[in-house]
């Protein structure tokens, strides 16, 4: 009996060690490979459209980063963006994303995309990098993209944590025509009254509010009142994570809402978004 218990303890112990060992090894591999990922051409972008719910016209396209590691395979941005932020690699990565995405936008315009906006996720860590106020517009000029076409997505907590320089940087962006969107709205601690002090023109309601909008009357009421308030502040509302027809219908009722989600399109590779746009436009 004792032998058996000892045996289990040992094997369990061994599994534990190898589990944590593997996790640790994965973290090390990520830390080691990420700074080389751009150079090794392991990063790429996928693109997800945003549509006016009333008429299905394309309002914009969000660029989402992907990393295909040679050994680990696909690593989620939820896993590697925090690592990039901690190590300040997020700066180069973001400039790379803007560079690549604006090149694509130029191509889509040739297909007749017109005035649709390009949405880029902008890490809160970058709200301390004042030189981006010049670096970002420089990329737009180089790739012949008007600054009115670019939207930088920030999160609520991100701005609050970097309030003074952050606000300054956002105002500078706004002055040159770059728009700011509040991403994942509702998941942080800020409120609409707070948002009115920020140079924001688009509000993206987090998908956790959209998820059960067709089952939970309270969620539907919350979203409706966010939409109303946002509108009265002159903000464009985007509903994230629309997955069903029913959710789409409810949100369309609210009027002048833009939608994004698997129901319309999953994030697509540059090749596939071109095909999608050809059918759409
Ligand atoms: P996010 O900016 O809020 O992006 C939306 C996420 O929801 C994306 O996940 C997208 O694929 C997913 N999504 C879209 N529609 C639906 C839907 O209908 N249902 C569900 N369940 N999910 C949907 P993804 O691509 O894994 O990105 C996760 C997060 O990683 C992003 O959240 C963003 O915060 C961050 N991220 C992605 N790319 C970048 C980047 O280039 N820079 C920075 N700083 N962060 C990025
Ligand atoms: Mg986003
Ligand atoms: Mg979001
Ligand atoms: Mg999110």
XYZ file of C-alpha atoms and ligand atoms in Angstrom:
330
model
C 0.000 0.000 0.000
C 2.749 2.378 0.999
C 4.654 1.455 -2.116
C 1.614 2.181 -4.216
C 1.076 5.612 -2.605
C 4.707 6.398 -3.095
C 4.452 5.306 -6.687
C 1.503 7.640 -7.338
C 3.146 10.518 -5.542
C 6.223 10.047 -7.646
C 4.455 9.763 -10.972
C 2.144 12.664 -10.174
C 5.092 14.651 -9.033
C 6.882 13.824 -12.205
C 3.900 14.897 -14.307
C 3.677 18.133 -12.367
C 7.322 18.841 -12.955
C 7.081 18.120 -16.644
C 3.879 20.195 -16.968
C 5.462 23.254 -15.385
C 8.671 22.439 -17.186
C 6.885 22.535 -20.507
C 5.074 25.761 -19.674
C 8.349 27.338 -18.670
C 10.009 26.098 -21.823
C 7.198 27.510 -23.951
C 7.510 30.901 -22.251
C 11.270 30.875 -22.850
C 10.820 29.882 -26.485
C 8.350 32.742 -26.978
C 10.647 35.291 -25.313
C 13.542 34.098 -27.403
C 11.772 33.938 -30.764
C 9.485 36.953 -30.665
C 12.153 39.634 -31.252
C 13.193 37.739 -34.389
C 9.650 37.075 -35.589
C 9.411 40.107 -37.889
C 12.782 39.443 -39.499
C 11.974 35.742 -39.911
C 8.677 36.638 -41.550
C 6.669 34.684 -39.007
C 4.181 37.490 -38.335
C 1.240 38.098 -40.603
C -2.070 39.900 -40.498
C -5.644 38.766 -40.819
C -8.471 41.181 -41.519
C -12.038 41.378 -40.269
C -14.628 43.706 -41.832
C -16.963 46.075 -39.958
C -20.326 46.733 -41.617
C -23.093 49.304 -41.298
C -25.970 47.137 -40.055
C -28.567 49.209 -41.889
C -27.237 48.719 -45.404
C -24.304 46.266 -45.107
C -21.869 48.839 -46.487
C -18.279 48.253 -45.362
C -17.420 50.751 -42.644
C -13.923 49.510 -41.977
C -11.520 46.603 -41.652
C -9.663 45.623 -38.485
C -6.149 44.227 -38.781
C -5.400 41.422 -36.313
C -1.924 40.100 -35.750
C -0.961 36.446 -36.121
C 2.273 34.624 -35.350
C 3.198 31.294 -36.853
C 6.146 29.965 -34.900
C 8.214 27.243 -36.658
C 7.985 24.872 -33.663
C 5.043 26.079 -31.547
C 2.752 26.676 -34.517
C 0.122 29.413 -34.261
C 0.546 31.480 -31.086
C -2.414 33.676 -30.096
C -1.918 37.441 -29.772
C -3.496 37.066 -26.330
C -0.373 35.107 -25.416
C 2.396 36.999 -27.218
C 1.214 40.654 -27.143
C 1.741 40.856 -23.346
C 5.271 39.488 -23.849
C 5.916 42.065 -26.566
C 4.624 44.801 -24.255
C 6.813 43.732 -21.347
C 9.907 43.755 -23.530
C 9.099 46.921 -25.485
C 9.016 44.972 -28.756
C 5.453 46.174 -29.165
C 6.805 49.426 -30.587
C 8.452 47.832 -33.638
C 5.661 45.310 -33.996
C 2.984 48.028 -34.120
C 4.870 50.049 -36.717
C 5.222 46.854 -38.740
C 1.457 46.201 -38.433
C 0.608 49.742 -39.591
C 3.102 49.472 -42.440
C 1.707 46.125 -43.668
C -1.946 47.020 -43.171
C -1.713 50.351 -44.994
C -0.060 48.571 -47.936
C -3.106 46.299 -48.036
C -5.490 49.254 -47.763
C -3.900 50.797 -50.827
C -4.578 47.527 -52.703
C -8.199 47.341 -51.481
C -8.753 50.901 -52.683
C -7.804 49.732 -56.166
C -10.668 47.233 -55.823
C -13.008 50.138 -55.056
C -13.093 50.155 -51.271
C -13.506 53.952 -51.116
C -13.552 55.508 -47.674
C -13.608 52.500 -45.393
C -11.376 52.864 -42.364
C -8.454 50.765 -41.255
C -8.631 49.722 -37.590
C -5.353 48.989 -35.797
C -5.004 47.821 -32.203
C -2.848 50.247 -30.270
C -1.298 48.920 -27.075
C -1.575 51.144 -23.969
C 2.217 50.841 -23.608
C 2.522 52.996 -26.717
C 0.739 55.864 -24.996
C 4.135 56.777 -23.529
C 5.984 56.850 -26.863
C 5.647 60.463 -27.952
C 7.678 59.952 -31.143
C 4.849 57.834 -32.552
C 3.019 61.096 -33.135
C 5.429 61.541 -36.053
C 6.284 57.926 -36.898
C 2.696 56.851 -37.559
C 1.753 59.701 -39.965
C 5.101 59.148 -41.749
C 4.056 55.580 -42.637
C 0.701 56.822 -43.909
C 2.389 59.377 -46.155
C 4.817 56.773 -47.459
C 2.007 54.373 -48.339
C -0.248 57.112 -49.731
C -2.991 56.591 -47.176
C -4.889 59.625 -45.888
C -4.773 59.945 -42.110
C -8.592 60.177 -42.051
C -8.609 56.481 -42.959
C -6.749 55.280 -39.869
C -8.414 54.382 -36.581
C -6.311 53.424 -33.570
C -8.082 51.167 -31.074
C -7.232 51.672 -27.436
C -8.671 50.150 -24.283
C -10.197 52.039 -21.368
C -7.765 50.970 -18.684
C -4.863 51.658 -21.020
C -5.647 55.356 -21.257
C -6.362 55.787 -17.587
C -3.046 54.229 -16.634
C -1.141 56.591 -18.921
C -3.392 59.605 -18.607
C -1.179 62.670 -19.033
C 1.156 61.628 -21.878
C -1.541 59.350 -23.251
C -4.038 62.138 -23.621
C -1.414 64.321 -25.232
C -0.490 61.677 -27.805
C -4.128 60.973 -28.631
C -4.823 64.692 -29.130
C -1.846 64.959 -31.500
C -3.190 62.026 -33.515
C -6.596 63.640 -33.628
C -5.102 66.919 -34.839
C -3.678 65.213 -37.932
C -6.983 63.431 -38.615
C -6.293 59.990 -37.160
C -9.328 58.716 -35.265
C -9.381 56.939 -31.939
C -11.738 54.091 -31.040
C -12.414 52.744 -27.576
C -12.038 48.957 -27.862
C -13.769 46.391 -25.608
C -15.940 49.123 -24.106
C -17.660 48.057 -20.906
C -14.992 45.665 -19.656
C -12.916 48.318 -17.874
C -13.841 50.753 -15.162
C -14.413 53.912 -17.121
C -17.772 55.401 -17.959
C -19.266 57.373 -20.794
C -19.013 60.580 -18.774
C -15.281 59.956 -18.519
C -14.960 59.175 -22.188
C -16.269 62.561 -23.180
C -12.949 64.043 -21.995
C -10.996 61.822 -24.377
C -10.524 62.529 -28.103
C -12.534 59.474 -29.099
C -14.911 59.223 -32.026
C -15.778 55.509 -32.130
C -16.999 53.223 -29.360
C -16.652 49.453 -29.750
C -18.985 47.681 -27.342
C -17.341 44.523 -26.022
C -18.660 41.225 -27.263
C -19.532 40.073 -23.743
C -22.546 42.447 -23.924
C -23.554 41.206 -27.372
C -23.234 37.495 -26.588
C -26.601 37.075 -24.856
C -28.355 40.154 -26.171
C -31.095 37.953 -27.637
C -31.644 36.066 -24.350
C -30.992 38.587 -21.618
C -33.314 41.609 -21.705
C -30.945 43.358 -19.312
C -28.016 43.039 -21.728
C -30.183 44.371 -24.503
C -31.231 47.326 -22.348
C -27.628 48.071 -21.365
C -26.490 48.009 -24.977
C -29.397 50.160 -26.095
C -28.624 52.796 -23.504
C -24.902 52.750 -24.379
C -25.894 53.263 -28.022
C -28.192 56.169 -27.134
C -25.670 57.885 -24.898
C -22.820 57.356 -27.360
C -24.910 58.834 -30.146
C -25.778 61.893 -28.092
C -22.032 62.379 -27.536
C -21.515 62.167 -31.305
C -19.725 58.825 -31.255
C -20.064 56.060 -33.826
C -21.035 52.790 -32.119
C -19.590 49.436 -33.163
C -20.959 46.168 -31.753
C -18.245 43.492 -31.497
C -18.693 39.740 -31.697
C -21.990 39.440 -33.579
C -22.402 35.723 -34.233
C -26.089 35.284 -35.050
C -28.843 36.735 -37.211
C -30.892 37.407 -34.094
C -28.174 39.507 -32.500
C -27.816 41.392 -35.772
C -31.585 42.115 -35.872
C -31.737 43.461 -32.338
C -28.738 45.728 -32.919
C -30.088 46.959 -36.253
C -33.236 48.106 -34.437
C -31.146 50.470 -32.318
C -30.259 52.400 -35.470
C -26.944 53.551 -36.973
C -24.864 50.777 -35.425
C -21.828 49.230 -37.103
C -21.321 45.495 -36.577
C -18.371 43.139 -36.529
C -18.294 39.408 -35.888
C -18.218 35.859 -37.202
C -21.793 36.277 -38.464
C -20.474 38.576 -41.194
C -16.945 37.289 -41.545
C -14.177 35.726 -39.504
C -10.796 37.425 -39.682
C -9.447 36.573 -43.155
C -5.984 36.354 -44.707
C -5.054 39.150 -47.139
C -5.859 36.831 -50.027
C -9.292 35.918 -48.692
C -10.293 39.438 -47.699
C -9.575 40.520 -51.265
C -11.945 37.839 -52.522
C -14.518 38.857 -49.924
C -14.255 42.505 -50.946
C -14.563 41.691 -54.652
C -17.936 40.078 -53.950
C -18.984 42.794 -51.553
C -18.175 45.945 -53.492
P -9.720 42.748 -30.034
O -9.001 43.897 -30.617
O -10.874 43.043 -29.151
O -10.145 41.858 -31.288
C -11.318 41.095 -31.344
C -11.041 39.633 -31.124
O -12.283 38.921 -31.166
C -10.167 38.989 -32.194
O -9.429 37.950 -31.572
C -11.195 38.413 -33.158
O -10.707 37.346 -33.918
C -12.264 37.970 -32.196
N -13.605 37.955 -32.802
C -14.087 38.688 -33.826
N -15.381 38.402 -34.067
C -15.739 37.480 -33.168
C -16.981 36.757 -32.909
O -18.000 36.939 -33.564
N -16.953 35.865 -31.879
C -15.828 35.630 -31.143
N -15.901 34.726 -30.171
N -14.658 36.284 -31.359
C -14.621 37.188 -32.362
P -7.855 37.765 -31.831
O -7.557 38.013 -33.278
O -7.449 36.481 -31.223
O -7.211 38.949 -31.013
C -7.307 38.997 -29.614
C -6.798 40.311 -29.090
O -5.394 40.442 -29.312
C -7.413 41.545 -29.741
O -8.694 41.808 -29.207
C -6.395 42.598 -29.402
O -6.589 43.082 -28.105
C -5.086 41.805 -29.445
N -4.416 42.049 -30.745
C -4.594 41.454 -31.938
N -3.810 42.003 -32.893
C -3.133 43.003 -32.276
C -2.152 43.984 -32.719
O -1.787 44.081 -33.905
N -1.659 44.836 -31.767
C -2.079 44.781 -30.457
N -1.530 45.657 -29.604
N -2.984 43.909 -30.023
C -3.513 43.024 -30.917
Mg -9.596 45.546 -31.519
Mg -12.326 44.376 -29.127
Mg -10.732 42.193 -27.020
